[in-house]
Tab-separated table of C-alpha atoms in Angstrom:
chain	number	residue	atom	x	y	z
A	1	MET	CA	1.861	-130.001	-76.752
A	2	PRO	CA	-0.962	-127.457	-76.589
A	3	LYS	CA	-4.571	-128.511	-76.852
A	4	ILE	CA	-6.734	-126.117	-78.773
A	5	GLN	CA	-10.485	-126.344	-78.698
A	6	ASN	CA	-12.112	-126.016	-82.067
A	7	GLN	CA	-15.461	-124.446	-81.220
A	8	GLN	CA	-17.128	-125.561	-84.449
A	9	LEU	CA	-16.361	-129.220	-83.887
A	10	GLY	CA	-16.910	-129.134	-80.142
A	11	ARG	CA	-13.955	-131.431	-79.557
A	12	TYR	CA	-10.280	-131.179	-78.784
A	13	ILE	CA	-7.694	-131.570	-81.472
A	14	THR	CA	-4.134	-132.052	-80.356
A	15	PHE	CA	-1.463	-131.004	-82.754
A	16	ARG	CA	2.203	-130.127	-82.718
A	17	VAL	CA	3.575	-126.839	-83.958
A	18	ASN	CA	7.305	-126.589	-84.468
A	19	GLU	CA	9.151	-123.295	-84.146
A	20	THR	CA	9.512	-122.571	-87.847
A	21	ASP	CA	5.778	-123.040	-88.350
A	22	LEU	CA	5.186	-120.711	-85.422
A	23	GLU	CA	7.459	-118.118	-87.047
A	24	LYS	CA	5.509	-118.431	-90.302
A	25	LEU	CA	2.272	-117.963	-88.359
A	26	GLU	CA	3.679	-114.844	-86.733
A	27	ALA	CA	4.747	-113.439	-90.108
A	28	VAL	CA	1.367	-114.170	-91.673
A	29	SER	CA	-0.568	-112.713	-88.752
A	30	LYS	CA	1.573	-109.541	-88.763
A	31	LYS	CA	1.254	-109.120	-92.520
A	32	LYS	CA	-2.498	-109.617	-92.590
A	33	GLN	CA	-3.152	-107.970	-89.225
A	34	VAL	CA	-5.089	-110.941	-87.907
A	35	SER	CA	-4.777	-112.514	-84.514
A	36	ARG	CA	-2.792	-115.682	-83.974
A	37	SER	CA	-5.966	-117.467	-82.852
A	38	GLU	CA	-7.619	-116.578	-86.164
A	39	VAL	CA	-4.663	-118.063	-88.055
A	40	ILE	CA	-4.912	-121.227	-85.935
A	41	ARG	CA	-8.657	-121.350	-86.621
A	42	GLN	CA	-7.928	-121.267	-90.365
A	43	ILE	CA	-5.383	-124.083	-90.002
A	44	LEU	CA	-7.888	-126.185	-88.059
A	45	LYS	CA	-10.546	-125.538	-90.687
A	46	VAL	CA	-8.212	-126.687	-93.475
A	47	TRP	CA	-7.132	-129.677	-91.371
A	48	ASP	CA	-10.739	-130.616	-90.656
A	49	ASP	CA	-11.745	-130.289	-94.323
A	50	GLY	CA	-8.856	-132.626	-95.131
A	51	GLN	CA	-10.097	-135.133	-92.553
A	52	LYS	CA	-13.609	-135.071	-94.017
A	53	ALA	CA	-12.229	-135.609	-97.524
A	54	ALA	CA	-10.111	-138.562	-96.420
C-alpha cells in the first residue's frame, strides 16, 4: 500500500488503489495530458474536501 505525501496537508494519507482505478487514472491522465501525480493530487484534494465536510 503506497503512502503518498499530500504537501498541502503536511501529513501522510494512506490509501488503496485497485487495478481498475489505476487503469482509469491512466486513461484520464493520457486523455488530459496530465501527470499521474497531478491526478492523484486531485483525488487527494477531493478526498480531503470530503473529510472536512464530514
